[in-house]
Amino acid sequence: MEGTESRSDASSSVVADWSLVFWTLCSVILPVLITLWCSFQRSRRQVLIRDIFRKSKHDWHYTDLFGQPSYCCVCAQHILQGAFCNCCGLRVSEGCLKKADQLFLCKEIMMRSDGGAHSSMPHHWIRGNVPLCSCCMICKQQCGTQPKLCDYRCVWCQYTVHDECMMDCLKTEECTFGEFRDLIIPPYYLSTINQIRKDKRTNNEKVVPYCRKHWMPVIILANTRSGNNMGETLLGEFKILLNPVQVFDLSKIAPAKALQLCTLLPCNAVRVLVCGGDGTVGWVLDAIDEMKIKGQERYIPQVAILPLGTGNDLSNTLGWGAGYAGEVPVEQILRNVMEADGIKLDRWKVQVTNKGYYNLRKPKVFTMNNYFSIGPDALMALNFHAHREKTPSLFSSRIINKAVYFFYGTKDCLVQECKDLNKKVELELDGERIELPNLEGIIVLNIGYWGGGCRLWEGMGDEPYPLARHDDGLLEVVGVHGSFHCAQIQVKLANPVRLGQAHTVRLILKSSKMPMQVDGEPWAQGPCTVTITHKTHALMLYHSGEQTDDDASSVSEQDHVREQTDEDV
C-alpha cells in the first residue's frame, strides 16, 4: 500500500511539474505570438495604406491623433486617428480611405481643358471639419459648433456655410478665391496658358487674372530639413490656402526647377517665400542668378523669408524676424508677404586663391550674402559643422544648436586657437593696406545682423560710426579680440574694432591654417589670398512690421549721424 501511495505521489508531482512547464511556456510564447501577429497585421495595413496613398490624387498623410475634434467625411463617425489630405483638408477613417478616393475630388491644380478659355470657376465645397472660429458667409454666425459632421467649407476661398444656409445657387456660384485671391494661381489660368502655348500664341496679357492690376502670385519654397523641422507642417498649411502647384518641398525638387513656374506668370510680379535658414535663401538666390544667365531676367521674382534656420541673420536684417516657431498664423504670413516692400540686397563674390608656385588648382569661388570671417566665429562654425555631420539627428532644435555654439565658444575662450591673427594676415581695403592691431578674428559684413541677432557694426552704440546698408555696394570690416570679446559685443558690453568700409576687400593669409566661413559654411584654409568683390543685386522683400528696441535705437542713431553729417556739410 505504501509503495502504491508513493508511486501515485511521484506521478502526481511529475504531472504538476509538466503542467507548470506547460503554462509557463504558454505565458511566454502566447504574448510573443500575439505581438508577432499584431506586428504582421500592422505592417500589412501600412503597406495597403501606402499603396492607396501612392495611387490617390489626394495628398494623404496619416496621423495617430488629430489636433482638433474630427469626423470622417464618409461615414460621419467621430475619429481620433486616420488620414487627412494636405491639399483639400478631407479627413477620413482608415476603413473609409478607399471610398473617400472615389467620392471626393481633390483640389485641381489645373482645370481640364474643354477647348475654351475660362476666367472663373465655381466653389469646391467639402462638408465637415471646418476651421475653429469660422463664420458662415450667409448668416455670419459661427460654424462647426455641433458635435457631428456638419457645415461646408470651400477649399479655394476658405468661406464656410451652415448646412441650413447652403443653397443650390451657392453650389454653382463663382468662387472669388477669398482673401488671398491676389496670391493664388487659379487652375483656369494654368489651363489657358497651357492651351496658348500649344497653339504657339504669345498673348498672355489678356488672360485673367494676368491682366489684373494687383495680382502678385506667390511661390512657396520650403526646406523641410531646416532648423526646427517645421517645414513639413508649413507645406500642408500653404497647400490648403493656395494652389498646391505653388508649393514646393526643396528636399524633393531643386529651386532652379521650381522657379521655372515664374516663366508662366506675369513679368516682375511674382513673389517667392523661402521657408528655411540663410543657407536655403542663398541656394534660392543662386538659382535666381541662373535665371539671369538663361536670359529670363524679366521673370525674376522678389524674395521674402520665413526663418526656420539657426542664425537667420539675413531674415532679421530684412524685418522677417530671428526665427519662426509657429507663433504667427500662416494667414498672417501671407498678408505680410502681400504688404512687404521691394528692396535690393548686395551679393558678393568671394574668391579664395591658394598660395604656391606650382598650384594648378582653380580658385574656390563663393557667393556671399551675409558675411565672411576668419577667426574664432569661423572656428565655432567649423566645430559645429563637424559635430552635426557625425550625429545629424541631435541637431533638430534651434535651442540645441545654439547650446552647441555656446559650448565651442566657451572652449575657445580658454584655448585661443586663433591668437596673433594680425601677424598671420594682411588686409587691404580698396587697395590700401590696413595696419592691424592685436586681433584674433576679422569679419567682413554685408548686412546689419551677425552671429544670430547681434548688430556687430554698431556695437554698444555709444560712439559715432559710418552708416551701413545692405544695398550701398560697401562692405563693413571689423576685428575682434577673441570669443569672449564676441560675447561682450552680443550683449552690448563692448564695441568691435572697426577697420573700415570698402568696395573691395583683399585678405592675404601668409602662413599656417586658419578657419574661414562664408554665410555659415566653414572650412579650414591654408595660405591663400581672399578677394571679395561686388557680384550682383538680389531683389528682396522687406517687412516693415513692429520694430524691436534694437531696431528703433539703430534707426535713431543713424538719423543722428545723418544730421551731424548734414550740419558738417
Coordinates of C-alpha atoms in Angstrom, one line a residue:
M1 CA 0.0 0.0 0.0
E2 CA 2.8 2.4 0.9
G3 CA 4.6 1.6 -2.4
T4 CA 1.4 2.4 -4.3
E5 CA 0.9 5.6 -2.5
S6 CA 4.5 6.7 -3.1
R7 CA 4.2 5.9 -6.8
S8 CA 1.0 7.9 -7.1
D9 CA 2.5 10.9 -5.3
A10 CA 5.5 10.8 -7.6
S11 CA 3.4 10.6 -10.7
S12 CA 1.2 13.5 -9.5
S13 CA 4.3 15.6 -8.8
V14 CA 5.6 14.9 -12.3
V15 CA 2.2 15.9 -13.8
A16 CA 2.3 19.1 -11.7
D17 CA 5.8 19.8 -12.9
W18 CA 4.9 19.3 -16.5
S19 CA 1.7 21.3 -16.0
L20 CA 3.8 24.2 -14.6
V21 CA 6.2 23.9 -17.5
F22 CA 3.4 24.0 -20.0
W23 CA 1.6 27.0 -18.5
T24 CA 5.0 28.8 -18.2
L25 CA 5.7 28.2 -21.8
C26 CA 2.2 29.4 -22.7
S27 CA 2.6 32.5 -20.7
V28 CA 5.9 33.3 -22.5
I29 CA 5.1 32.1 -26.1
L30 CA 1.5 33.3 -26.3
P31 CA 2.3 37.1 -25.9
V32 CA 5.2 36.7 -28.3
L33 CA 2.8 35.1 -30.9
I34 CA 0.2 37.8 -30.3
T35 CA 2.9 40.5 -30.7
L36 CA 4.2 39.0 -33.9
W37 CA 0.6 38.6 -35.3
C38 CA -0.2 42.3 -34.5
S39 CA 3.1 43.4 -36.0
F40 CA 2.4 41.5 -39.2
Q41 CA -1.1 42.9 -39.4
R42 CA 0.2 46.4 -38.7
S43 CA 2.9 46.1 -41.4
R44 CA 0.3 44.7 -43.8
R45 CA -2.1 47.5 -43.1
Q46 CA 0.7 50.1 -43.6
V47 CA 1.6 48.5 -47.0
L48 CA -2.1 48.8 -48.0
I49 CA -2.4 52.4 -46.8
R50 CA 0.9 53.3 -48.6
D51 CA -0.5 51.7 -51.8
I52 CA -3.7 53.8 -51.6
F53 CA -1.7 56.9 -50.9
R54 CA 0.5 56.3 -53.9
K55 CA -2.4 55.8 -56.3
S56 CA -4.6 58.5 -55.0
K57 CA -5.0 62.0 -56.4
H58 CA -5.2 63.3 -52.8
D59 CA -2.1 64.3 -50.9
W60 CA -2.9 61.9 -48.0
H61 CA -1.0 61.9 -44.7
Y62 CA -1.7 59.5 -41.8
T63 CA -1.9 60.7 -38.2
D64 CA -2.3 58.8 -34.9
L65 CA -4.1 61.7 -33.3
F66 CA -5.9 64.7 -34.9
G67 CA -5.2 68.1 -33.4
Q68 CA -8.9 69.0 -33.1
P69 CA -12.3 67.1 -32.9
S70 CA -12.6 65.4 -36.3
Y71 CA -15.3 63.4 -38.1
C72 CA -14.9 61.0 -41.1
C73 CA -16.2 62.7 -44.3
V74 CA -17.5 59.3 -45.5
C75 CA -19.2 57.6 -42.5
A76 CA -19.6 60.8 -40.4
Q77 CA -18.2 59.0 -37.3
H78 CA -16.0 60.7 -34.7
I79 CA -12.4 59.7 -35.3
L80 CA -9.2 60.2 -33.3
Q81 CA -6.8 58.8 -35.9
G82 CA -6.9 58.5 -39.7
A83 CA -5.8 60.2 -42.9
F84 CA -6.1 63.8 -43.9
C85 CA -5.4 65.5 -47.3
N86 CA -2.8 68.2 -47.2
C87 CA -4.4 70.0 -50.2
C88 CA -8.2 69.9 -49.7
G89 CA -8.4 69.2 -46.0
L90 CA -10.5 65.9 -46.2
R91 CA -10.4 63.8 -43.0
V92 CA -11.3 60.1 -43.1
S93 CA -11.0 57.0 -41.0
E94 CA -8.7 54.2 -42.2
G95 CA -11.5 52.0 -43.3
C96 CA -13.1 54.7 -45.4
L97 CA -9.9 55.7 -47.2
K98 CA -10.7 53.9 -50.5
K99 CA -14.3 55.1 -50.6
A100 CA -13.2 58.7 -50.0
D101 CA -10.9 58.5 -53.0
Q102 CA -13.9 57.5 -55.2
L103 CA -16.4 60.0 -53.7
F104 CA -14.4 63.2 -53.3
L105 CA -12.2 65.2 -55.8
C106 CA -9.1 66.9 -54.5
K107 CA -8.1 70.5 -55.4
E108 CA -7.5 70.7 -59.2
I109 CA -4.2 72.4 -59.9
M110 CA -5.2 72.9 -63.5
M111 CA -8.7 72.8 -65.0
R112 CA -9.5 70.1 -67.5
S113 CA -9.4 71.6 -71.0
D114 CA -12.6 71.6 -73.0
G115 CA -11.2 73.7 -75.8
G116 CA -12.4 77.0 -74.5
A117 CA -10.8 79.7 -72.3
H118 CA -12.1 80.1 -68.7
S119 CA -12.0 83.1 -66.5
S120 CA -13.8 81.8 -63.5
M121 CA -14.7 78.6 -61.6
P122 CA -17.4 77.5 -59.1
H123 CA -16.8 76.9 -55.4
H124 CA -15.4 73.5 -54.4
W125 CA -17.3 72.6 -51.2
I126 CA -16.3 70.0 -48.7
R127 CA -18.5 69.0 -45.8
G128 CA -17.4 69.0 -42.1
N129 CA -14.2 69.7 -40.1
V130 CA -14.4 73.4 -40.7
P131 CA -11.8 75.6 -39.1
L132 CA -12.4 76.6 -35.5
C133 CA -14.0 80.1 -35.1
S134 CA -15.0 80.3 -38.7
C135 CA -18.2 82.2 -39.6
C136 CA -21.0 81.4 -42.1
M137 CA -20.8 83.6 -45.2
I138 CA -24.6 83.9 -45.3
C139 CA -25.8 84.4 -41.7
K140 CA -22.4 85.5 -40.2
Q141 CA -22.8 83.1 -37.3
Q142 CA -20.1 80.7 -36.1
C143 CA -19.8 77.4 -38.0
G144 CA -18.8 73.9 -36.7
T145 CA -20.3 74.3 -33.3
Q146 CA -22.2 71.0 -33.3
P147 CA -20.5 67.7 -32.3
K148 CA -21.0 66.0 -35.6
L149 CA -20.1 66.2 -39.3
C150 CA -21.7 69.5 -40.3
D151 CA -21.3 72.6 -42.4
Y152 CA -19.3 73.3 -45.6
R153 CA -16.0 74.9 -46.5
C154 CA -14.8 75.9 -49.9
V155 CA -11.2 74.6 -50.5
W156 CA -10.3 77.7 -52.5
C157 CA -11.8 80.8 -50.9
Q158 CA -12.0 79.2 -47.4
Y159 CA -15.5 80.5 -46.9
T160 CA -17.8 78.4 -44.7
V161 CA -21.5 77.9 -44.8
H162 CA -24.0 76.2 -42.4
D163 CA -25.9 73.1 -43.6
E164 CA -29.2 75.0 -43.4
C165 CA -27.7 78.1 -45.2
M166 CA -26.4 76.1 -48.1
M167 CA -28.5 76.8 -51.2
D168 CA -28.3 75.4 -54.7
C169 CA -27.1 78.8 -56.0
L170 CA -24.0 78.6 -53.8
K171 CA -23.0 75.3 -55.4
T172 CA -22.7 76.9 -58.8
E173 CA -21.7 80.4 -57.7
E174 CA -18.4 81.7 -59.0
C175 CA -15.6 81.4 -56.4
T176 CA -13.7 84.6 -55.7
F177 CA -10.7 82.9 -54.1
G178 CA -11.2 84.8 -50.9
E179 CA -8.7 87.0 -49.1
F180 CA -5.6 85.6 -50.9
R181 CA -7.0 86.0 -54.5
D182 CA -4.0 88.2 -55.4
L183 CA -1.6 85.4 -54.3
I184 CA -3.3 82.3 -55.7
I185 CA -2.7 80.9 -59.2
P186 CA -6.2 79.9 -60.4
P187 CA -6.5 76.5 -62.1
Y188 CA -8.2 78.0 -65.1
Y189 CA -5.2 80.3 -65.6
L190 CA -2.8 77.4 -66.0
S191 CA -5.1 75.5 -68.4
T192 CA -5.5 78.7 -70.5
I193 CA -1.7 79.3 -70.6
N194 CA -1.1 75.7 -71.5
Q195 CA -3.6 76.0 -74.4
I196 CA -2.0 79.2 -75.6
R197 CA 1.4 77.6 -75.6
K198 CA 0.1 74.6 -77.5
D199 CA -1.3 77.0 -80.1
K200 CA 2.0 78.8 -80.2
R201 CA 0.5 82.1 -79.3
T202 CA 2.1 84.8 -77.0
N203 CA -0.9 87.0 -75.9
N204 CA -0.7 86.0 -72.2
E205 CA -1.5 89.6 -71.2
K206 CA -5.2 89.1 -72.0
V207 CA -5.6 86.0 -69.7
V208 CA -7.4 86.6 -66.4
P209 CA -6.0 87.3 -63.8
Y210 CA -2.8 88.1 -65.8
C211 CA -4.4 91.4 -66.7
R212 CA -5.5 92.2 -63.1
K213 CA -3.6 95.1 -61.7
H214 CA -2.8 93.8 -58.2
W215 CA -2.2 90.1 -59.0
M216 CA 1.1 89.1 -57.3
P217 CA 1.2 85.3 -57.4
V218 CA 3.4 83.8 -54.7
I219 CA 5.6 80.6 -54.8
I220 CA 6.4 78.8 -51.6
L221 CA 9.8 77.1 -51.4
A222 CA 10.2 75.2 -48.1
N223 CA 13.2 73.3 -46.8
T224 CA 11.8 70.6 -44.6
R225 CA 15.3 69.9 -43.2
S226 CA 15.9 73.4 -41.9
G227 CA 16.3 74.2 -38.2
N228 CA 13.3 73.1 -36.1
N229 CA 11.7 70.8 -38.7
M230 CA 8.6 72.9 -39.2
G231 CA 8.8 72.8 -43.0
E232 CA 6.5 69.7 -43.3
T233 CA 3.7 71.3 -41.3
L234 CA 4.0 74.6 -43.2
L235 CA 3.9 72.8 -46.6
G236 CA 0.4 71.4 -45.7
E237 CA -0.9 74.7 -44.4
F238 CA 0.2 76.6 -47.5
K239 CA -1.3 73.9 -49.8
I240 CA -4.7 74.4 -48.1
L241 CA -4.7 78.1 -48.6
L242 CA -3.1 78.3 -52.1
N243 CA -2.9 76.2 -55.3
P244 CA -0.8 73.2 -54.5
V245 CA 1.2 73.8 -57.7
Q246 CA 2.6 76.9 -56.0
V247 CA 4.1 75.0 -53.0
F248 CA 7.4 73.1 -53.4
D249 CA 9.4 70.9 -51.0
L250 CA 13.1 71.7 -51.6
S251 CA 14.1 68.3 -50.3
K252 CA 12.4 66.8 -53.4
I253 CA 12.9 69.4 -56.1
A254 CA 15.7 71.9 -56.7
P255 CA 14.9 75.7 -56.6
A256 CA 16.1 76.1 -60.2
K257 CA 13.4 73.7 -61.4
A258 CA 10.7 75.1 -59.1
L259 CA 11.4 78.7 -60.2
Q260 CA 10.6 77.9 -63.8
L261 CA 7.0 78.4 -62.8
C262 CA 7.8 82.1 -62.9
T263 CA 8.0 82.0 -66.7
L264 CA 4.3 81.2 -66.9
L265 CA 3.4 84.2 -64.8
P266 CA 3.4 88.0 -65.3
C267 CA 6.8 89.7 -65.6
N268 CA 8.1 91.4 -62.4
A269 CA 5.1 90.4 -60.4
V270 CA 5.9 87.1 -58.8
R271 CA 6.9 86.9 -55.1
V272 CA 8.8 83.9 -53.6
L273 CA 8.5 83.0 -49.9
V274 CA 11.6 80.9 -48.8
C275 CA 10.9 78.8 -45.7
G276 CA 14.3 77.9 -44.3
G277 CA 17.6 79.3 -42.9
D278 CA 20.0 81.7 -44.5
G279 CA 21.7 78.8 -46.4
T280 CA 18.4 77.9 -48.0
V281 CA 17.9 81.6 -49.0
G282 CA 21.4 81.6 -50.6
W283 CA 20.5 78.4 -52.5
V284 CA 17.4 80.1 -53.9
L285 CA 19.2 83.3 -54.8
D286 CA 21.8 81.3 -56.7
A287 CA 19.0 79.7 -58.7
I288 CA 17.7 83.1 -59.5
D289 CA 21.1 84.1 -60.8
E290 CA 21.0 81.1 -63.1
M291 CA 17.7 82.5 -64.5
K292 CA 19.6 85.7 -65.4
I293 CA 22.2 83.7 -67.2
K294 CA 19.4 81.9 -69.2
G295 CA 18.0 85.3 -70.3
Q296 CA 15.0 85.1 -68.0
E297 CA 15.6 88.5 -66.3
R298 CA 12.1 89.8 -66.8
Y299 CA 10.7 86.8 -64.8
I300 CA 13.0 87.4 -61.7
P301 CA 10.8 87.2 -58.5
Q302 CA 11.2 89.2 -55.3
V303 CA 12.1 87.1 -52.3
A304 CA 10.6 87.0 -48.8
I305 CA 11.9 84.9 -45.9
L306 CA 10.2 82.7 -43.2
P307 CA 13.2 82.0 -40.9
L308 CA 13.4 78.3 -39.9
G309 CA 17.2 78.1 -39.5
T310 CA 19.5 78.6 -36.5
G311 CA 21.1 82.1 -37.2
N312 CA 18.6 83.8 -39.5
D313 CA 20.7 87.0 -39.7
L314 CA 19.5 87.9 -43.3
S315 CA 15.9 87.3 -42.3
N316 CA 16.4 89.6 -39.2
T317 CA 18.0 92.3 -41.3
L318 CA 15.1 92.3 -43.8
G319 CA 12.5 92.5 -41.0
W320 CA 11.2 88.9 -41.1
G321 CA 12.4 88.1 -37.6
A322 CA 15.0 86.0 -35.9
G323 CA 13.2 82.7 -36.0
Y324 CA 9.7 81.1 -36.6
A325 CA 8.2 78.6 -34.2
G326 CA 4.6 78.6 -35.3
E327 CA 3.6 81.7 -33.2
V328 CA 2.2 83.5 -36.2
P329 CA -0.7 82.0 -38.2
V330 CA 0.1 81.1 -41.9
E331 CA -2.6 83.5 -43.0
Q332 CA -0.8 86.4 -41.3
I333 CA 2.5 85.4 -43.0
L334 CA 0.8 85.6 -46.4
R335 CA -0.6 89.0 -45.5
N336 CA 2.9 90.2 -44.6
V337 CA 4.2 88.9 -48.0
M338 CA 1.5 90.9 -49.8
E339 CA 2.3 94.1 -47.8
A340 CA 6.1 93.9 -48.0
D341 CA 8.2 96.4 -49.9
G342 CA 10.8 95.6 -52.5
I343 CA 14.4 96.4 -51.8
K344 CA 17.8 95.4 -53.2
L345 CA 20.5 93.2 -51.5
D346 CA 24.1 93.3 -52.5
R347 CA 25.6 89.9 -53.3
W348 CA 29.4 89.5 -53.3
K349 CA 31.9 87.2 -55.0
V350 CA 34.5 85.6 -52.6
Q351 CA 37.5 84.2 -54.4
V352 CA 40.0 82.1 -52.5
T353 CA 43.3 81.5 -54.3
N354 CA 45.7 79.1 -52.7
K355 CA 49.4 80.1 -52.5
G356 CA 52.2 78.3 -54.1
Y357 CA 54.3 78.4 -57.3
Y358 CA 53.1 75.0 -58.6
N359 CA 49.4 75.4 -57.6
L360 CA 47.4 74.4 -60.6
R361 CA 44.0 74.1 -58.9
K362 CA 41.3 76.6 -59.8
P363 CA 40.5 79.2 -57.1
K364 CA 37.5 78.4 -54.9
V365 CA 34.6 80.8 -55.6
F366 CA 31.7 81.5 -53.2
T367 CA 28.8 83.9 -53.3
M368 CA 28.3 85.9 -50.1
N369 CA 25.0 87.4 -48.9
N370 CA 25.7 87.9 -45.2
Y371 CA 29.3 87.9 -44.1
F372 CA 32.8 86.4 -44.4
S373 CA 35.0 85.8 -41.4
I374 CA 38.3 84.3 -40.3
G375 CA 39.0 83.6 -36.7
P376 CA 37.0 82.4 -33.6
D377 CA 33.5 82.6 -35.0
A378 CA 34.6 80.6 -38.1
L379 CA 36.2 78.1 -35.7
M380 CA 32.9 77.7 -33.8
A381 CA 31.0 77.1 -37.1
L382 CA 33.6 74.6 -38.2
N383 CA 33.4 72.6 -35.0
F384 CA 29.6 72.8 -35.0
H385 CA 29.5 71.6 -38.7
A386 CA 31.8 68.6 -37.9
H387 CA 29.7 67.6 -34.9
R388 CA 26.5 67.8 -36.9
E389 CA 27.9 65.7 -39.7
K390 CA 28.7 62.9 -37.2
T391 CA 25.3 63.0 -35.5
P392 CA 22.7 64.9 -37.5
S393 CA 19.8 63.6 -35.5
L394 CA 20.9 65.6 -32.4
F395 CA 20.6 68.9 -34.3
S396 CA 16.9 69.2 -34.9
S397 CA 16.2 72.0 -32.4
R398 CA 17.3 75.7 -32.6
I399 CA 17.9 75.7 -28.9
I400 CA 20.3 72.7 -29.0
N401 CA 22.1 74.2 -32.0
K402 CA 22.7 77.4 -30.1
A403 CA 23.8 75.5 -27.0
V404 CA 26.5 73.7 -29.0
Y405 CA 27.7 77.0 -30.4
F406 CA 27.9 78.3 -26.8
F407 CA 29.9 75.3 -25.8
Y408 CA 32.5 75.7 -28.5
G409 CA 32.7 79.5 -27.9
T410 CA 33.4 78.8 -24.2
K411 CA 36.1 76.3 -25.2
D412 CA 37.8 78.8 -27.5
C413 CA 37.9 81.4 -24.7
L414 CA 40.2 79.0 -22.8
V415 CA 42.3 77.6 -25.7
Q416 CA 42.6 80.7 -28.0
E417 CA 43.4 78.8 -31.2
C418 CA 43.3 81.9 -33.4
K419 CA 45.5 84.3 -31.4
D420 CA 48.1 86.5 -33.1
L421 CA 46.0 86.7 -36.3
N422 CA 47.4 90.1 -37.1
K423 CA 50.8 88.5 -37.6
K424 CA 49.5 85.9 -40.0
V425 CA 47.3 88.1 -42.3
E426 CA 47.5 91.2 -44.3
L427 CA 44.3 93.3 -45.0
E428 CA 43.7 95.7 -47.9
L429 CA 40.6 97.8 -48.3
D430 CA 40.1 99.3 -51.8
G431 CA 43.9 98.6 -52.4
E432 CA 45.0 100.4 -49.3
R433 CA 47.0 98.4 -46.7
I434 CA 45.5 98.5 -43.2
E435 CA 47.7 98.3 -40.1
L436 CA 46.1 95.7 -37.8
P437 CA 46.0 95.8 -34.0
N438 CA 46.3 92.7 -31.9
L439 CA 43.3 90.6 -33.1
E440 CA 42.0 87.0 -33.2
G441 CA 39.4 87.5 -35.9
I442 CA 38.3 89.6 -38.9
I443 CA 34.7 89.8 -40.0
V444 CA 33.5 91.3 -43.4
L445 CA 29.8 92.3 -43.1
N446 CA 27.2 92.9 -45.8
I447 CA 24.2 93.0 -43.6
G448 CA 23.3 94.6 -40.2
Y449 CA 23.0 91.4 -38.2
W450 CA 25.7 88.8 -37.3
G451 CA 26.0 85.8 -35.0
G452 CA 22.3 85.1 -34.6
G453 CA 21.0 88.6 -33.9
C454 CA 23.9 90.8 -32.9
R455 CA 24.4 94.3 -34.6
L456 CA 28.2 93.9 -34.9
W457 CA 29.0 97.1 -36.7
E458 CA 27.0 99.2 -34.2
G459 CA 28.4 97.6 -31.1
M460 CA 27.3 99.4 -27.9
G461 CA 26.0 102.4 -30.0
D462 CA 27.8 104.9 -27.7
E463 CA 30.1 106.3 -30.3
P464 CA 29.5 107.6 -33.9
Y465 CA 30.0 105.2 -36.7
P466 CA 29.6 105.4 -40.5
L467 CA 26.2 104.4 -41.9
A468 CA 25.9 100.8 -43.1
R469 CA 23.4 99.5 -45.6
H470 CA 22.9 96.2 -47.4
D471 CA 22.4 97.9 -50.8
D472 CA 25.1 100.6 -50.9
G473 CA 27.9 98.5 -52.6
L474 CA 30.0 98.8 -49.5
L475 CA 31.3 96.2 -47.0
E476 CA 32.0 96.8 -43.3
V477 CA 35.2 95.3 -41.9
V478 CA 35.6 94.7 -38.2
G479 CA 38.1 92.9 -35.9
V480 CA 37.5 91.0 -32.7
H481 CA 39.9 90.2 -29.9
G482 CA 38.5 86.7 -29.3
S483 CA 35.4 84.6 -28.4
F484 CA 35.0 86.5 -25.1
H485 CA 35.0 89.8 -27.0
C486 CA 32.4 88.5 -29.4
A487 CA 30.2 87.5 -26.4
Q488 CA 30.6 91.0 -24.9
I489 CA 29.6 92.7 -28.2
Q490 CA 26.5 90.5 -28.4
V491 CA 25.2 91.7 -25.0
K492 CA 26.3 95.3 -25.8
L493 CA 29.1 95.5 -23.3
A494 CA 31.9 96.2 -25.9
N495 CA 32.4 97.7 -29.3
P496 CA 34.1 95.9 -32.2
V497 CA 37.4 97.2 -33.7
R498 CA 36.0 99.0 -36.8
L499 CA 38.7 98.6 -39.5
G500 CA 36.7 100.5 -42.3
Q501 CA 34.3 100.3 -45.2
A502 CA 35.3 99.3 -48.8
H503 CA 34.0 98.3 -52.2
T504 CA 36.8 95.6 -52.5
V505 CA 38.4 93.6 -49.7
R506 CA 41.6 91.7 -50.0
L507 CA 43.0 89.4 -47.3
I508 CA 46.3 87.5 -47.5
L509 CA 46.9 84.6 -45.2
K510 CA 50.7 84.3 -45.1
S511 CA 51.2 81.2 -43.0
S512 CA 49.5 78.4 -41.0
K513 CA 46.0 77.0 -41.4
M514 CA 43.0 79.1 -40.2
P515 CA 39.3 78.5 -40.1
M516 CA 37.2 80.6 -42.5
Q517 CA 33.5 80.8 -43.3
V518 CA 31.1 82.3 -45.8
D519 CA 27.5 82.6 -44.6
G520 CA 27.9 79.9 -42.1
E521 CA 29.6 77.4 -44.4
P522 CA 33.0 76.8 -42.7
W523 CA 36.3 75.2 -43.8
A524 CA 40.0 75.1 -42.8
Q525 CA 42.2 77.1 -45.1
G526 CA 45.9 77.1 -45.7
P527 CA 48.0 80.1 -47.0
C528 CA 45.9 81.9 -49.6
T529 CA 44.6 85.2 -50.9
V530 CA 40.9 86.0 -50.4
T531 CA 39.4 88.7 -52.7
I532 CA 35.8 90.0 -52.1
T533 CA 34.2 92.0 -55.0
H534 CA 30.7 93.0 -55.8
K535 CA 28.8 90.4 -57.9
T536 CA 25.1 91.5 -58.4
H537 CA 22.0 92.6 -56.7
A538 CA 19.1 90.4 -55.4
L539 CA 15.5 91.6 -55.3
M540 CA 14.2 91.1 -51.8
L541 CA 11.1 91.9 -49.8
Y542 CA 11.4 94.0 -46.6
H543 CA 8.8 93.5 -43.9
S544 CA 8.3 96.8 -42.0
G545 CA 6.5 95.3 -39.1
E546 CA 6.9 96.1 -35.4
Q547 CA 10.4 97.3 -34.6
T548 CA 12.4 95.9 -31.7
D549 CA 14.1 98.1 -29.2
D550 CA 17.4 97.4 -31.0
D551 CA 15.9 98.3 -34.4
A552 CA 14.4 101.6 -33.1
S553 CA 17.7 102.6 -31.4
S554 CA 19.6 101.8 -34.5
V555 CA 17.3 104.0 -36.7
S556 CA 17.5 106.9 -34.2
E557 CA 21.3 106.6 -34.0
Q558 CA 21.7 106.5 -37.8
D559 CA 19.4 109.6 -38.1
H560 CA 21.5 111.4 -35.5
V561 CA 24.7 110.6 -37.5
R562 CA 23.0 111.7 -40.7
E563 CA 22.0 115.0 -39.1
Q564 CA 25.6 115.6 -37.8
T565 CA 26.9 114.9 -41.4
D566 CA 24.4 117.4 -42.8
E567 CA 25.5 120.1 -40.3
D568 CA 29.2 119.5 -41.2
V569 CA 28.4 119.9 -44.8

